[in-house]
Amino acid sequence: MKLNIALLAGDGIGPEVIDQAVKVSNAIAKKFNHEISWSPALTGAAAIDAVGEPYPDETHEVCASADAVLFGAIGHPRFDNDPSAKVRPEQGLLKMRQKLGLFANVRPTFTFPSLIDKSPLKRERIEGTDLIILRELTGGIYFGERGRKDDGNTAFDTMTYQRFEIERLAKKGFEMALKRSKKLCCVDKANVLESSRLWRETVQAMEKDYPEVEVSYEFIDAVAMRLVQWPKDYDVIITANLFGDILTDEASVIAGSMGLMPSSSVGSKVSLYEPIHGSYPQAAGKDIANPLATVLSAAMLFEDMDLNAEAQAIRDVVNKSLAEGIVTEDLAEGGKAYKTSEVGDWLAKNI
Ligand code: IPM
Ligand code: MG
């Protein structure tokens, strides 16, 4: 197969982890006889520095005409500490999600056999966890009206949802649940928020179309507690943008490290693959960041192209590296810590 993949390294550790995913993907292409052409493009603070905005039109063209987008990370502390900054790297990510129509963010949570004891959670609670958080990605409070009142001392952000936005996300959730253990949990705050009541109403109305799926409704605060207590109770979770942002960071604790969790963002057109972690500026340029989340995001990319053996080969080699202790410092725990690039080289060589 011929694949044209847009490559958005972004900021901080983005370029380093992306390099490893490229090495691994190229090794897969060689082994399985595919041809990958990579189309690099600017995004984030790197793009602000170069052309004054975080998701330039040229980058959008590159993404829109690619078969898939592989994305590193976005964000720079220079902007975090300056609340008055007019242009922020994160705006690039949001603009990209919106312009590419990536309304559903798929964030799987699973455990790695050799890492179970690295999680702060008890083995018996987490072993065998296999759930997916399906986060709405182009609506809600991230995109609602926001601003300051005249006096400057009052600020507001608005959580707005339209029925069609909930329906298209929920449809993906139901379809995903059908292929898995047929359990769907809608997570909201319907005891307080009107937008959450619309979520419930919409999902309830769809239940009749999926009689095989067992649907439950839970409040976000309760799930924040139950998810780390009883992760195996969950299969597919659908939730609003901000709730999903928070829950997926929490869920990464189950796997043992943020540096492990991949994601895909899908819509009607091209899909995007990215680690769930951020740009980790403290580690940028040091060759110490864990590249596995990005490498596993590449596996999700291959899987979505129906290249299942390729995806499995990546997962297998990642498991092998973990079992053999070829890991970066976040997972080394007193043992030898390998460099980001060394882990990438090892993975590519062992494919
Ligand atoms: C994520 C990140 C982003 C988000 C930030 C960087 C804007 O936390 O992808 O989860 O909040 O969506
Ligand atoms: Mg987040």
Coordinates of C-alpha atoms and ligand atoms in Angstrom, one line a residue:
M1 CA 0.0 0.0 0.0
K2 CA 1.1 3.6 -0.7
L3 CA 0.6 5.9 2.2
N4 CA 1.1 9.7 2.4
I5 CA 1.3 10.7 6.0
A6 CA 1.4 14.3 7.2
L7 CA 4.0 14.6 9.9
L8 CA 3.4 17.3 12.5
A9 CA 6.1 17.1 15.1
G10 CA 5.1 20.3 17.0
D11 CA 6.8 21.4 20.2
G12 CA 8.8 20.2 23.1
I13 CA 9.5 16.5 23.0
G14 CA 7.2 16.3 19.9
P15 CA 10.0 16.1 17.3
E16 CA 11.9 13.4 19.4
V17 CA 9.0 11.1 19.9
I18 CA 7.8 11.6 16.3
D19 CA 11.3 10.5 15.0
Q20 CA 10.9 7.2 16.8
A21 CA 7.5 6.6 15.4
V22 CA 8.8 7.3 11.9
K23 CA 11.7 4.8 12.4
V24 CA 9.2 2.2 13.5
S25 CA 6.8 2.9 10.7
N26 CA 9.5 2.8 8.1
A27 CA 10.6 -0.6 9.5
I28 CA 7.0 -1.8 9.2
A29 CA 6.8 -0.5 5.6
K30 CA 10.0 -2.4 4.7
K31 CA 8.8 -5.6 6.3
F32 CA 5.3 -5.6 4.8
N33 CA 6.2 -4.0 1.5
H34 CA 4.5 -0.6 1.9
E35 CA 5.6 2.7 0.6
I36 CA 5.3 5.6 3.1
S37 CA 5.9 9.2 2.0
W38 CA 6.1 11.6 4.9
S39 CA 5.0 15.2 4.5
P40 CA 6.3 17.3 7.4
A41 CA 4.5 20.6 8.3
L42 CA 4.7 23.2 11.0
T43 CA 2.4 23.5 14.0
G44 CA 2.4 24.9 17.5
A45 CA 4.9 27.3 18.9
A46 CA 7.3 26.2 16.2
A47 CA 4.8 27.5 13.6
I48 CA 4.2 30.7 15.6
D49 CA 7.9 31.4 15.5
A50 CA 8.2 30.7 11.8
V51 CA 5.0 32.2 10.3
G52 CA 3.1 33.9 13.2
E53 CA 0.4 31.3 13.7
P54 CA 0.1 27.9 15.2
Y55 CA -1.9 26.1 12.4
P56 CA -1.0 27.8 9.1
D57 CA -3.0 27.2 6.0
E58 CA -0.1 25.4 4.3
T59 CA -0.1 22.9 7.2
H60 CA -3.9 22.4 6.8
E61 CA -3.4 21.7 3.1
V62 CA -0.8 19.1 3.8
C63 CA -3.0 17.4 6.4
A64 CA -6.2 17.6 4.3
S65 CA -4.6 16.0 1.4
A66 CA -2.8 13.2 3.3
D67 CA -4.1 9.7 4.1
A68 CA -3.5 10.3 7.8
V69 CA -1.8 12.7 10.1
L70 CA 0.8 11.7 12.7
F71 CA 1.1 14.4 15.4
G72 CA 3.6 14.9 18.2
A73 CA 2.7 17.5 20.8
I74 CA 1.9 21.2 21.1
G75 CA 2.6 23.8 23.8
H76 CA 5.4 26.0 25.1
P77 CA 5.9 27.3 28.7
R78 CA 6.6 30.8 27.3
F79 CA 2.9 31.0 26.5
D80 CA 1.6 29.3 29.6
N81 CA 3.1 32.0 31.8
D82 CA 1.7 34.8 29.8
P83 CA -2.0 34.9 30.1
S84 CA -2.1 38.0 27.8
A85 CA -0.6 36.2 24.8
K86 CA -2.9 36.7 21.8
V87 CA -1.6 33.7 19.9
R88 CA -1.1 30.4 21.7
P89 CA 0.2 27.1 20.4
E90 CA -2.9 25.2 21.8
Q91 CA -5.1 27.3 19.5
G92 CA -3.3 25.5 16.6
L93 CA -4.4 22.1 18.0
L94 CA -8.0 23.2 18.4
K95 CA -8.1 24.8 15.0
M96 CA -6.7 21.7 13.5
R97 CA -9.2 19.5 15.2
Q98 CA -12.0 21.8 14.0
K99 CA -10.8 22.4 10.5
L100 CA -10.2 18.7 9.9
G101 CA -13.6 17.8 11.5
L102 CA -12.0 15.5 14.0
F103 CA -15.1 15.2 16.3
A104 CA -14.3 11.9 18.0
N105 CA -11.1 11.3 20.0
V106 CA -10.5 7.6 20.7
R107 CA -8.4 7.0 23.8
P108 CA -7.9 3.3 24.7
T109 CA -6.7 2.4 28.2
F110 CA -5.1 -1.0 28.6
T111 CA -2.4 -2.5 30.8
F112 CA 0.9 -3.9 29.8
P113 CA 1.7 -7.2 31.4
S114 CA 5.2 -6.3 32.4
L115 CA 4.2 -2.9 33.8
I116 CA 1.3 -3.8 36.1
D117 CA 3.4 -3.4 39.2
K118 CA 4.6 0.0 38.1
S119 CA 1.0 1.4 38.4
P120 CA 0.3 2.9 41.8
L121 CA -3.0 1.0 41.7
K122 CA -3.4 -2.6 42.9
R123 CA -2.7 -5.4 40.4
E124 CA -6.0 -7.1 41.0
R125 CA -7.9 -3.9 40.3
I126 CA -6.2 -3.1 37.0
E127 CA -5.0 -6.4 35.4
G128 CA -7.0 -7.0 32.3
T129 CA -8.3 -3.4 32.0
D130 CA -9.5 -2.8 28.4
L131 CA -11.6 0.3 27.9
I132 CA -12.0 3.1 25.5
I133 CA -12.8 6.7 26.3
L134 CA -14.5 8.3 23.3
R135 CA -14.1 12.0 23.9
E136 CA -16.1 14.6 21.9
L137 CA -13.4 16.8 20.4
T138 CA -14.8 19.7 18.4
G139 CA -17.5 21.1 20.6
G140 CA -18.4 21.9 24.2
I141 CA -16.7 24.3 26.5
Y142 CA -13.5 24.2 24.3
F143 CA -15.4 26.0 21.5
G144 CA -18.2 27.8 23.2
E145 CA -18.5 31.5 23.7
R146 CA -15.9 32.9 26.1
G147 CA -14.8 36.3 27.2
R148 CA -14.5 38.9 29.9
K149 CA -17.2 41.2 31.1
D150 CA -16.5 45.0 30.8
D151 CA -15.1 45.3 34.3
G152 CA -12.4 42.8 33.4
N153 CA -13.0 40.9 36.7
T154 CA -15.5 38.5 35.3
A155 CA -14.7 35.8 32.8
F156 CA -16.9 33.1 31.2
D157 CA -16.7 30.0 29.1
T158 CA -19.7 28.3 27.7
M159 CA -20.5 24.6 27.3
T160 CA -22.7 24.4 24.3
Y161 CA -23.8 21.2 22.6
Q162 CA -26.1 20.6 19.6
R163 CA -28.0 17.3 19.3
F164 CA -26.2 16.3 16.1
E165 CA -22.8 16.7 17.8
I166 CA -23.9 14.3 20.5
E167 CA -25.6 11.9 18.0
R168 CA -22.5 11.5 15.8
L169 CA -20.2 10.8 18.7
A170 CA -22.7 8.5 20.4
K171 CA -23.2 6.6 17.1
K172 CA -19.4 5.9 17.1
G173 CA -19.7 4.8 20.7
F174 CA -22.6 2.4 20.1
E175 CA -20.8 0.9 17.0
M176 CA -17.6 0.5 19.0
A177 CA -19.5 -1.2 21.9
L178 CA -21.1 -3.6 19.5
K179 CA -17.7 -4.8 18.4
R180 CA -16.5 -5.2 22.0
S181 CA -18.3 -6.2 25.1
K182 CA -21.5 -4.3 24.2
K183 CA -21.4 -1.9 27.2
L184 CA -21.6 1.8 26.8
C185 CA -21.4 4.4 29.5
C186 CA -22.5 7.9 29.0
V187 CA -20.6 10.2 31.4
D188 CA -22.0 13.6 32.1
K189 CA -23.2 16.0 34.8
A190 CA -26.9 15.8 34.1
N191 CA -27.8 16.6 37.7
V192 CA -26.5 20.2 37.1
L193 CA -25.8 21.0 33.5
E194 CA -28.5 21.5 30.8
S195 CA -26.0 20.4 28.1
S196 CA -25.6 17.1 29.9
R197 CA -29.3 16.7 30.0
L198 CA -29.3 17.0 26.2
W199 CA -26.6 14.4 26.1
R200 CA -28.7 11.9 28.2
E201 CA -31.9 12.6 26.2
T202 CA -30.1 12.1 22.9
V203 CA -28.3 8.9 23.9
Q204 CA -31.5 7.5 25.5
A205 CA -33.3 8.1 22.2
M206 CA -30.7 6.1 20.4
E207 CA -30.8 3.1 22.7
K208 CA -33.6 1.5 20.7
D209 CA -31.5 1.3 17.6
Y210 CA -28.9 -0.7 19.5
P211 CA -30.9 -3.2 21.5
E212 CA -27.8 -5.4 22.1
V213 CA -25.9 -2.6 23.8
E214 CA -26.3 -2.2 27.6
V215 CA -26.2 1.5 28.3
S216 CA -25.5 3.2 31.6
Y217 CA -25.4 6.8 32.6
E218 CA -23.0 8.0 35.3
F219 CA -21.9 11.4 36.6
I220 CA -18.4 12.6 35.9
D221 CA -17.5 13.1 39.5
A222 CA -18.5 9.6 40.4
V223 CA -16.7 8.2 37.4
A224 CA -13.5 10.1 38.3
M225 CA -13.6 8.0 41.5
R226 CA -14.8 4.7 40.1
L227 CA -12.6 4.6 37.0
V228 CA -9.4 4.1 39.1
Q229 CA -11.2 1.9 41.6
W230 CA -13.0 -0.4 39.2
P231 CA -11.6 0.1 35.7
K232 CA -12.8 -3.3 34.6
D233 CA -16.4 -2.2 35.0
Y234 CA -16.0 0.0 31.9
D235 CA -15.9 -0.8 28.2
V236 CA -16.8 2.2 26.0
I237 CA -17.2 5.6 27.7
I238 CA -18.7 8.5 25.7
T239 CA -18.3 12.0 27.1
A240 CA -18.0 15.7 26.4
N241 CA -14.8 17.4 25.4
L242 CA -13.6 18.7 28.8
F243 CA -14.8 15.7 30.8
G244 CA -12.9 13.4 28.4
D245 CA -9.7 15.6 28.6
I246 CA -9.7 15.1 32.4
L247 CA -10.7 11.4 32.5
T248 CA -8.2 10.3 29.9
D249 CA -5.3 11.8 31.9
E250 CA -6.6 10.0 34.9
A251 CA -7.0 6.7 33.0
S252 CA -3.3 6.9 32.0
V253 CA -2.4 6.1 35.6
I254 CA -4.0 2.6 35.1
A255 CA -1.4 1.9 32.4
G256 CA 1.4 3.2 34.5
S257 CA 2.7 6.2 32.6
M258 CA 1.3 9.0 30.4
G259 CA 4.1 8.2 28.1
L260 CA 2.3 5.0 27.0
M261 CA -1.1 6.0 25.9
P262 CA -1.9 6.5 22.2
S263 CA -5.0 8.1 20.6
S264 CA -6.7 8.7 17.3
S265 CA -9.0 11.5 16.4
V266 CA -11.5 10.7 13.7
G267 CA -14.2 12.5 11.8
S268 CA -15.5 12.3 8.3
K269 CA -12.3 12.9 6.4
V270 CA -8.6 12.3 7.4
S271 CA -7.8 10.9 10.8
L272 CA -5.1 12.1 13.2
Y273 CA -2.9 10.0 15.5
E274 CA -1.2 11.4 18.6
P275 CA 0.0 10.5 22.0
I276 CA -2.2 11.8 24.8
H277 CA 0.7 13.4 26.6
G278 CA 1.7 17.0 26.1
S279 CA 4.9 18.7 25.0
Y280 CA 6.8 18.0 28.3
P281 CA 9.1 21.1 27.8
Q282 CA 11.3 20.2 30.7
A283 CA 12.5 17.2 28.8
A284 CA 12.7 18.8 25.3
G285 CA 15.9 18.1 23.5
K286 CA 17.3 15.8 26.2
D287 CA 16.5 12.5 24.4
I288 CA 14.8 11.1 27.5
A289 CA 11.0 11.2 26.7
N290 CA 9.1 8.0 26.3
P291 CA 8.3 7.5 22.6
L292 CA 5.9 4.5 23.1
A293 CA 2.7 6.5 23.1
T294 CA 3.6 8.0 19.7
V295 CA 4.8 4.6 18.4
L296 CA 1.5 3.0 19.6
S297 CA -0.4 5.9 17.9
A298 CA 1.2 4.8 14.7
A299 CA -0.1 1.3 15.4
M300 CA -3.6 2.7 15.6
L301 CA -3.0 4.4 12.2
F302 CA -2.1 1.1 10.6
E303 CA -5.1 -0.6 12.2
D304 CA -7.5 2.0 10.8
M305 CA -6.0 1.4 7.3
D306 CA -7.0 -2.3 7.9
L307 CA -3.3 -3.2 8.2
N308 CA -3.9 -5.3 11.3
A309 CA -0.8 -7.5 11.1
E310 CA 1.3 -4.3 10.9
A311 CA -0.4 -2.8 13.9
Q312 CA 0.0 -6.1 15.8
A313 CA 3.7 -6.2 14.9
I314 CA 4.2 -2.8 16.5
R315 CA 2.3 -3.8 19.6
D316 CA 4.3 -7.0 19.9
V317 CA 7.7 -5.2 19.6
V318 CA 6.6 -2.6 22.2
N319 CA 5.6 -5.4 24.6
K320 CA 8.9 -7.1 24.0
S321 CA 10.9 -3.9 24.7
L322 CA 9.0 -3.4 28.0
A323 CA 9.5 -7.0 29.0
E324 CA 13.3 -6.8 28.2
G325 CA 13.6 -3.4 30.0
I326 CA 14.5 -1.4 26.9
V327 CA 12.8 1.6 28.4
T328 CA 13.2 5.3 29.0
E329 CA 13.8 6.8 32.5
D330 CA 10.1 7.2 33.4
L331 CA 9.9 3.4 33.4
A332 CA 13.4 2.4 34.4
E333 CA 13.0 2.4 38.2
G334 CA 16.6 2.1 39.1
G335 CA 17.4 -0.1 36.1
K336 CA 19.1 1.1 33.0
A337 CA 17.4 4.0 31.4
Y338 CA 17.6 4.1 27.6
K339 CA 17.5 7.2 25.5
T340 CA 14.4 8.0 23.4
S341 CA 16.4 7.4 20.2
E342 CA 17.9 4.2 21.5
V343 CA 14.4 2.8 22.3
G344 CA 13.3 3.8 18.7
D345 CA 16.4 2.2 17.2
W346 CA 15.7 -1.0 19.2
L347 CA 12.1 -1.2 18.2
A348 CA 12.9 -0.6 14.5
K349 CA 15.6 -3.2 14.6
N350 CA 13.4 -5.8 16.3
I351 CA 10.5 -5.5 13.9
Ligands
IPM1 C1 -5.2 16.8 25.1 C2 -4.5 18.1 25.5 C3 -5.1 19.3 24.8 C4 -6.6 19.3 25.2 C5 -4.4 20.6 25.1 C6 -2.9 20.6 24.8 C7 -5.1 21.8 24.4 O1 -4.6 18.2 26.9 O2 -5.1 16.6 23.9 O3 -5.7 16.1 25.9 O4 -6.9 19.9 26.2 O5 -7.4 18.8 24.4
MG2 MG -5.4 16.6 27.9

